[in-house]
Amino acid sequence: MKAIIPVAGAGTKLRPHTYTQPKALIPLAGKTILSIIVDQLKSAGIDEYIFIIGYLGQKIQDYVKETYPDLKAHFVHQTERHGIGHAIQLTKEIVGDDEIFIVLGDTICEYDVKAVLDMPHSALGVKRVDDPREFGVAEIGEDGFINKVVEKPQIPKSNMALVGIYRIKEAGFLFQCLESNVRDQVMSRGEYSITDALECMIRHGARFQAFKVQNWFDCGKKETLLESNATMLKKFGSMISQDHNFENTIIVPPVSIAKGCDIRNSIVGPNVAIGEKTTVNYSIIKNSIIGSFADLYDIVLSESLIGSDTEVKGESRSLNIGDNTEIDLGKS
C-alpha cells in the first residue's frame, strides 16, 4: 500500500499566503494541513508516501524531511498542472503493482482509515452536501456500491460529493483509464480529472464501495479555513506548549499556542491558533490564525489570518495578511 498526496496546486483562493507558502503547509489548529493528513494515514499503518509537488515544492520536501525523517517518501514533480488525473498518472512507475490510497492535499476529513483499508473492494469517500455542482458526485445504489461518478455536473442526480479520498485496489486499472483519457483528450473544465478515470473504471467493471466521512473540513479559502480551525480546536481542545511566557494575560479556550511565544497584557481566544515564537502585547485576538515569528502590538483582531514573520500594530481590523509583511495601523 502506497499513499499518494497531490500537493502541487497554487492555492490561489488563499492568497496572499500562498505566494510564499504551499497551501498544504498553511497552519490549522496547531498543525499544518499536510501533517494532519499524514498523521491520520500513519496511525493506520501506511508507511510509504508519494507527494506530488509543483508550486513551492521544495518547501514541501523540506517540511516532510524535517517533520517525518523516518518516513519512506517519494517526490514527483508536476511541472505543468493539467489536473489531478494528470498528477496521479505521474506516479505510475513508483506505484508499480501496489494498492494506493489517494488523499488530496487539502482534504481533511474525520473517518476510520483502518476500516477503509479493511474493505474488500476499492472505496471512495463521500459526504452529503447542499450544492453538489462544484464537486465530483457519486450516484450510489441501495447495495452501497457506486453506479456512476460525474465531475461537477450542472444537473446533479445525487447530493453525495466525492471528498477527495480514494482507496484503489486495482491501481493498474486506474492508470490504464488515466492514460486512455489523456490519449482521447477526455477532460472536465480543461483538466484531466480523476473522477473521469474512476468513471472509466466503473464502466469497465470495477466495483467501488462508498464510505461516508463524519466531518469534512474545508481549507480552500480564508473564511472556511477559519471555520475549520475553530471546529477542530473545539473538538480536540486547547494545545498550549509549556515553552512559553505569559504575563498579565487571559487565555480563553480553545486555543493552540506553539512553543516560544511571548504573550503579555493580552486576551487570546477563543478559537485562536498561534505559531511558534510569536510575540503578542496589549492585544485582543479571537477566531484567528497567526503564523510563526509574528509580532502583534496594540491590536484587536477577529476573523483574521496572519502570516509568518509579520508585524502588525494598532486599531481593530479583520485582516488577511501574508508572510513577511509589516503593517502599522496607528493614527498619524
Tab-separated table of C-alpha atoms in Angstrom:
chain	number	residue	atom	x	y	z
A	1	MET	CA	0.000	0.000	0.000
A	2	LYS	CA	1.299	3.417	-1.007
A	3	ALA	CA	-0.328	6.721	-0.119
A	4	ILE	CA	-0.415	9.398	-2.810
A	5	ILE	CA	-0.865	13.017	-1.709
A	6	PRO	CA	-1.105	15.628	-4.508
A	7	VAL	CA	0.153	18.995	-3.222
A	8	ALA	CA	1.162	20.744	-6.450
A	9	GLY	CA	-1.639	23.323	-6.560
A	10	ALA	CA	-1.009	27.054	-6.304
A	11	GLY	CA	-3.801	27.668	-3.750
A	12	THR	CA	-4.965	30.872	-5.428
A	13	LYS	CA	-8.002	31.263	-3.128
A	14	LEU	CA	-5.694	31.559	-0.105
A	15	ARG	CA	-3.514	34.342	-1.445
A	16	PRO	CA	-1.532	36.290	-0.333
A	17	HIS	CA	-0.439	33.431	1.981
A	18	THR	CA	0.191	31.000	-0.847
A	19	TYR	CA	2.552	33.374	-2.605
A	20	THR	CA	5.181	32.269	-0.089
A	21	GLN	CA	3.759	29.062	1.415
A	22	PRO	CA	2.192	25.979	-0.203
A	23	LYS	CA	-1.456	25.582	0.786
A	24	ALA	CA	-0.669	22.219	2.378
A	25	LEU	CA	1.620	23.990	4.885
A	26	ILE	CA	-0.925	26.578	6.000
A	27	PRO	CA	-1.334	26.219	9.807
A	28	LEU	CA	-4.528	24.712	11.162
A	29	ALA	CA	-5.318	24.011	14.837
A	30	GLY	CA	-1.656	23.775	15.808
A	31	LYS	CA	-0.548	21.626	12.879
A	32	THR	CA	-0.382	22.010	9.121
A	33	ILE	CA	-2.960	20.694	6.670
A	34	LEU	CA	-0.355	18.222	5.386
A	35	SER	CA	0.667	16.955	8.829
A	36	ILE	CA	-2.957	16.263	9.764
A	37	ILE	CA	-3.334	14.097	6.636
A	38	VAL	CA	-0.040	12.246	7.094
A	39	ASP	CA	-0.642	11.623	10.800
A	40	GLN	CA	-4.037	10.077	10.006
A	41	LEU	CA	-2.546	7.700	7.442
A	42	LYS	CA	0.491	6.837	9.581
A	43	SER	CA	-1.731	5.898	12.502
A	44	ALA	CA	-3.429	3.355	10.219
A	45	GLY	CA	-0.095	1.757	9.328
A	46	ILE	CA	0.654	3.305	5.923
A	47	ASP	CA	4.413	3.949	5.825
A	48	GLU	CA	5.211	4.780	2.177
A	49	TYR	CA	4.153	8.043	0.568
A	50	ILE	CA	4.284	9.722	-2.819
A	51	PHE	CA	3.985	13.513	-2.677
A	52	ILE	CA	3.149	15.177	-5.994
A	53	ILE	CA	4.745	18.604	-5.787
A	54	GLY	CA	4.975	21.612	-8.057
A	55	TYR	CA	4.466	25.190	-6.933
A	56	LEU	CA	6.862	25.864	-3.996
A	57	GLY	CA	7.561	22.140	-3.984
A	58	GLN	CA	10.945	22.458	-2.288
A	59	LYS	CA	9.180	23.723	0.833
A	60	ILE	CA	7.045	20.569	0.859
A	61	GLN	CA	10.159	18.406	0.544
A	62	ASP	CA	11.982	20.261	3.309
A	63	TYR	CA	8.956	20.080	5.600
A	64	VAL	CA	8.410	16.338	5.100
A	65	LYS	CA	12.094	15.518	5.608
A	66	GLU	CA	12.300	17.650	8.752
A	67	THR	CA	8.961	16.668	10.302
A	68	TYR	CA	8.958	12.993	9.273
A	69	PRO	CA	12.621	11.979	8.966
A	70	ASP	CA	11.786	8.248	9.140
A	71	LEU	CA	9.043	8.368	6.518
A	72	LYS	CA	9.622	6.478	3.266
A	73	ALA	CA	8.820	9.385	0.965
A	74	HIS	CA	8.962	9.865	-2.801
A	75	PHE	CA	8.552	13.228	-4.509
A	76	VAL	CA	7.145	13.521	-8.019
A	77	HIS	CA	7.255	16.889	-9.806
A	78	GLN	CA	4.221	18.041	-11.770
A	79	THR	CA	5.827	20.758	-13.837
A	80	GLU	CA	2.657	21.518	-15.809
A	81	ARG	CA	-0.661	21.435	-13.987
A	82	HIS	CA	-3.243	19.592	-16.052
A	83	GLY	CA	-5.435	18.380	-13.229
A	84	ILE	CA	-5.464	15.724	-10.510
A	85	GLY	CA	-5.778	12.903	-13.024
A	86	HIS	CA	-2.603	14.045	-14.773
A	87	ALA	CA	-0.849	14.337	-11.384
A	88	ILE	CA	-1.771	10.789	-10.353
A	89	GLN	CA	-0.606	9.429	-13.702
A	90	LEU	CA	2.907	10.708	-12.960
A	91	THR	CA	3.222	8.252	-10.054
A	92	LYS	CA	2.772	5.089	-12.155
A	93	GLU	CA	6.390	3.902	-12.097
A	94	ILE	CA	6.735	4.346	-8.328
A	95	VAL	CA	3.390	2.691	-7.551
A	96	GLY	CA	4.190	-0.465	-9.518
A	97	ASP	CA	1.763	-3.256	-8.592
A	98	ASP	CA	0.828	-1.893	-5.159
A	99	GLU	CA	-2.566	-0.738	-3.985
A	100	ILE	CA	-2.887	3.007	-3.481
A	101	PHE	CA	-4.621	5.332	-1.054
A	102	ILE	CA	-5.058	8.807	-2.543
A	103	VAL	CA	-5.822	11.813	-0.337
A	104	LEU	CA	-5.953	15.254	-1.937
A	105	GLY	CA	-3.573	17.668	-0.226
A	106	ASP	CA	-6.305	19.999	1.036
A	107	THR	CA	-8.681	17.254	2.201
A	108	ILE	CA	-9.122	16.874	5.955
A	109	CYS	CA	-11.894	14.502	6.993
A	110	GLU	CA	-12.862	12.507	10.047
A	111	TYR	CA	-13.135	8.829	9.169
A	112	ASP	CA	-11.774	5.432	10.196
A	113	VAL	CA	-8.789	4.876	7.909
A	114	LYS	CA	-8.224	1.316	9.121
A	115	ALA	CA	-11.837	0.390	8.406
A	116	VAL	CA	-11.474	1.713	4.858
A	117	LEU	CA	-8.267	-0.275	4.376
A	118	ASP	CA	-10.110	-3.412	5.510
A	119	MET	CA	-12.867	-3.052	2.904
A	120	PRO	CA	-12.819	-5.932	0.386
A	121	HIS	CA	-13.296	-3.583	-2.578
A	122	SER	CA	-11.950	-0.246	-3.720
A	123	ALA	CA	-13.685	2.605	-1.905
A	124	LEU	CA	-14.431	6.301	-2.345
A	125	GLY	CA	-15.138	8.781	0.459
A	126	VAL	CA	-18.391	10.728	0.189
A	127	LYS	CA	-20.289	13.401	2.123
A	128	ARG	CA	-23.763	14.823	1.624
A	129	VAL	CA	-23.611	18.481	0.517
A	130	ASP	CA	-26.240	21.136	-0.164
A	131	ASP	CA	-24.931	22.091	-3.614
A	132	PRO	CA	-23.002	19.280	-5.327
A	133	ARG	CA	-22.393	21.155	-8.586
A	134	GLU	CA	-18.871	22.175	-7.546
A	135	PHE	CA	-17.761	18.633	-6.680
A	136	GLY	CA	-17.325	15.224	-8.145
A	137	VAL	CA	-20.617	13.463	-7.449
A	138	ALA	CA	-21.284	9.780	-6.716
A	139	GLU	CA	-24.537	8.029	-7.593
A	140	ILE	CA	-24.846	5.211	-5.043
A	141	GLY	CA	-27.008	2.110	-5.308
A	142	GLU	CA	-29.002	0.548	-2.488
A	143	ASP	CA	-26.208	-2.013	-2.012
A	144	GLY	CA	-23.738	0.738	-1.095
A	145	PHE	CA	-21.773	0.425	-4.330
A	146	ILE	CA	-21.244	3.372	-6.646
A	147	ASN	CA	-23.014	3.157	-10.006
A	148	LYS	CA	-21.616	6.325	-11.560
A	149	VAL	CA	-19.382	9.297	-10.781
A	150	VAL	CA	-19.589	12.664	-12.534
A	151	GLU	CA	-17.273	15.658	-12.230
A	152	LYS	CA	-19.118	18.887	-11.316
A	153	PRO	CA	-22.449	18.095	-13.018
A	154	GLN	CA	-24.739	21.008	-13.870
A	155	ILE	CA	-27.791	18.890	-13.070
A	156	PRO	CA	-26.671	16.507	-10.269
A	157	LYS	CA	-28.572	13.251	-9.782
A	158	SER	CA	-27.102	12.878	-6.302
A	159	ASN	CA	-26.028	15.155	-3.456
A	160	MET	CA	-23.228	12.830	-2.342
A	161	ALA	CA	-19.949	14.624	-3.091
A	162	LEU	CA	-16.595	12.903	-3.511
A	163	VAL	CA	-14.447	14.330	-0.704
A	164	GLY	CA	-11.033	13.570	-2.233
A	165	ILE	CA	-10.224	10.227	-0.563
A	166	TYR	CA	-9.770	7.235	-2.865
A	167	ARG	CA	-8.710	3.716	-1.863
A	168	ILE	CA	-7.821	1.903	-5.112
A	169	LYS	CA	-7.085	-1.827	-5.079
A	170	GLU	CA	-6.678	-2.071	-8.880
A	171	ALA	CA	-4.071	0.671	-9.393
A	172	GLY	CA	-3.063	-0.711	-12.785
A	173	PHE	CA	-6.673	-0.393	-13.945
A	174	LEU	CA	-6.747	3.249	-12.795
A	175	PHE	CA	-3.559	4.057	-14.710
A	176	GLN	CA	-4.971	2.439	-17.845
A	177	CYS	CA	-8.037	4.686	-17.636
A	178	LEU	CA	-5.911	7.770	-16.935
A	179	GLU	CA	-3.765	7.032	-19.986
A	180	SER	CA	-6.865	6.397	-22.103
A	181	ASN	CA	-8.394	9.723	-21.049
A	182	VAL	CA	-5.186	11.607	-21.861
A	183	ARG	CA	-4.932	9.883	-25.231
A	184	ASP	CA	-8.564	10.618	-26.081
A	185	GLN	CA	-8.497	14.126	-24.546
A	186	VAL	CA	-11.281	13.320	-22.068
A	187	MET	CA	-11.276	16.444	-19.899
A	188	SER	CA	-13.534	18.271	-17.452
A	189	ARG	CA	-13.227	22.058	-17.417
A	190	GLY	CA	-9.922	21.884	-19.233
A	191	GLU	CA	-8.276	19.370	-16.868
A	192	TYR	CA	-7.763	15.622	-16.638
A	193	SER	CA	-9.982	14.649	-13.739
A	194	ILE	CA	-9.546	11.636	-11.502
A	195	THR	CA	-13.356	11.444	-11.422
A	196	ASP	CA	-13.425	10.778	-15.175
A	197	ALA	CA	-10.846	7.997	-14.723
A	198	LEU	CA	-12.902	6.424	-11.932
A	199	GLU	CA	-15.996	6.523	-14.159
A	200	CYS	CA	-13.972	4.775	-16.870
A	201	MET	CA	-13.136	2.039	-14.353
A	202	ILE	CA	-16.784	1.676	-13.305
A	203	ARG	CA	-17.937	1.396	-16.932
A	204	HIS	CA	-15.438	-1.415	-17.450
A	205	GLY	CA	-16.497	-3.412	-14.417
A	206	ALA	CA	-14.614	-2.041	-11.385
A	207	ARG	CA	-16.599	-2.002	-8.138
A	208	PHE	CA	-16.335	0.850	-5.660
A	209	GLN	CA	-17.898	0.936	-2.232
A	210	ALA	CA	-18.925	4.285	-0.820
A	211	PHE	CA	-17.917	5.235	2.706
A	212	LYS	CA	-19.254	8.299	4.454
A	213	VAL	CA	-16.893	10.628	6.286
A	214	GLN	CA	-18.109	12.136	9.550
A	215	ASN	CA	-16.763	15.652	9.002
A	216	TRP	CA	-15.188	17.344	6.014
A	217	PHE	CA	-13.103	20.410	6.829
A	218	ASP	CA	-12.904	22.975	4.051
A	219	CYS	CA	-9.433	24.550	3.817
A	220	GLY	CA	-9.865	26.257	0.464
A	221	LYS	CA	-10.284	29.921	1.425
A	222	LYS	CA	-9.834	32.253	4.387
A	223	GLU	CA	-13.383	32.111	5.768
A	224	THR	CA	-13.742	28.336	5.630
A	225	LEU	CA	-10.188	27.809	6.894
A	226	LEU	CA	-11.004	29.856	9.999
A	227	GLU	CA	-14.239	27.892	10.474
A	228	SER	CA	-12.329	24.615	10.191
A	229	ASN	CA	-9.710	25.860	12.644
A	230	ALA	CA	-12.424	26.705	15.185
A	231	THR	CA	-14.208	23.374	14.714
A	232	MET	CA	-11.025	21.349	15.159
A	233	LEU	CA	-9.942	23.318	18.222
A	234	LYS	CA	-13.347	22.769	19.811
A	235	LYS	CA	-13.193	19.065	19.033
A	236	PHE	CA	-9.627	18.375	20.179
A	237	GLY	CA	-9.279	21.027	22.880
A	238	SER	CA	-6.519	23.501	23.696
A	239	MET	CA	-2.894	22.717	22.878
A	240	ILE	CA	-0.515	25.081	24.659
A	241	SER	CA	3.222	24.455	24.636
A	242	GLN	CA	4.907	24.515	28.043
A	243	ASP	CA	7.703	26.582	26.466
A	244	HIS	CA	6.050	29.999	26.660
A	245	ASN	CA	5.962	33.280	28.561
A	246	PHE	CA	2.515	34.611	29.534
A	247	GLU	CA	2.281	37.796	31.607
A	248	ASN	CA	-0.905	39.575	32.669
A	249	THR	CA	-2.751	37.573	30.009
A	250	ILE	CA	-6.121	35.841	29.791
A	251	ILE	CA	-6.406	32.701	27.648
A	252	VAL	CA	-9.951	31.818	26.539
A	253	PRO	CA	-10.011	28.193	25.303
A	254	PRO	CA	-9.902	26.514	22.940
A	255	VAL	CA	-6.578	27.774	21.612
A	256	SER	CA	-3.387	26.363	20.146
A	257	ILE	CA	-0.195	28.186	21.105
A	258	ALA	CA	3.126	26.845	19.821
A	259	LYS	CA	6.453	26.900	21.636
A	260	GLY	CA	8.416	30.027	22.388
A	261	CYS	CA	5.505	32.507	22.335
A	262	ASP	CA	5.703	35.677	24.432
A	263	ILE	CA	2.210	36.995	25.244
A	264	ARG	CA	1.722	39.963	27.581
A	265	ASN	CA	-1.164	42.218	28.617
A	266	SER	CA	-3.491	40.477	26.201
A	267	ILE	CA	-6.615	38.374	25.774
A	268	VAL	CA	-6.268	35.410	23.426
A	269	GLY	CA	-9.161	33.196	22.364
A	270	PRO	CA	-11.417	31.549	21.747
A	271	ASN	CA	-10.587	29.675	18.522
A	272	VAL	CA	-7.088	31.051	18.055
A	273	ALA	CA	-4.040	29.194	16.710
A	274	ILE	CA	-0.633	30.869	17.108
A	275	GLY	CA	2.612	29.627	15.556
A	276	GLU	CA	5.947	29.366	17.319
A	277	LYS	CA	7.973	32.297	18.680
A	278	THR	CA	5.245	34.853	18.091
A	279	THR	CA	5.036	37.970	20.286
A	280	VAL	CA	1.707	39.470	21.346
A	281	ASN	CA	1.424	42.595	23.516
A	282	TYR	CA	-1.544	44.784	24.504
A	283	SER	CA	-3.796	42.913	22.078
A	284	ILE	CA	-7.089	41.029	21.857
A	285	ILE	CA	-7.263	38.114	19.432
A	286	LYS	CA	-10.167	35.770	18.733
A	287	ASN	CA	-11.248	33.436	15.935
A	288	SER	CA	-7.933	33.838	14.111
A	289	ILE	CA	-4.841	32.016	12.854
A	290	ILE	CA	-1.472	33.672	13.494
A	291	GLY	CA	1.740	32.402	11.901
A	292	SER	CA	5.181	31.923	13.431
A	293	PHE	CA	7.619	34.711	14.315
A	294	ALA	CA	4.832	37.305	14.108
A	295	ASP	CA	4.807	40.477	16.222
A	296	LEU	CA	1.401	41.884	17.208
A	297	TYR	CA	1.152	45.071	19.275
A	298	ASP	CA	-1.850	47.150	20.378
A	299	ILE	CA	-4.249	45.399	18.009
A	300	VAL	CA	-7.731	43.847	18.196
A	301	LEU	CA	-8.116	41.004	15.710
A	302	SER	CA	-11.107	38.844	14.861
A	303	GLU	CA	-11.671	36.513	11.892
A	304	SER	CA	-8.089	37.169	10.773
A	305	LEU	CA	-5.416	35.121	9.050
A	306	ILE	CA	-1.917	36.496	9.689
A	307	GLY	CA	1.176	35.023	8.023
A	308	SER	CA	4.613	34.329	9.471
A	309	ASP	CA	7.304	36.973	10.001
A	310	THR	CA	4.694	39.731	10.114
A	311	GLU	CA	4.437	42.864	12.226
A	312	VAL	CA	1.041	44.429	12.940
A	313	LYS	CA	0.359	47.419	15.193
A	314	GLY	CA	-2.679	49.480	16.154
A	315	GLU	CA	-6.510	49.582	15.887
A	316	SER	CA	-9.203	46.954	15.283
A	317	ARG	CA	-9.424	45.119	11.998
A	318	SER	CA	-10.235	41.861	10.269
A	319	LEU	CA	-7.088	41.085	8.320
A	320	ASN	CA	-5.765	38.646	5.758
A	321	ILE	CA	-2.004	39.251	5.689
A	322	GLY	CA	0.658	37.137	4.019
A	323	ASP	CA	4.175	36.331	5.190
A	324	ASN	CA	6.963	38.894	5.590
A	325	THR	CA	4.593	41.849	5.976
A	326	GLU	CA	4.722	44.914	8.207
A	327	ILE	CA	1.577	46.972	8.844
A	328	ASP	CA	1.191	49.937	11.217
A	329	LEU	CA	-2.464	50.890	11.767
A	330	GLY	CA	-1.673	53.670	14.215
A	331	LYS	CA	-3.238	57.100	13.686
A	332	SER	CA	-0.993	59.778	12.227
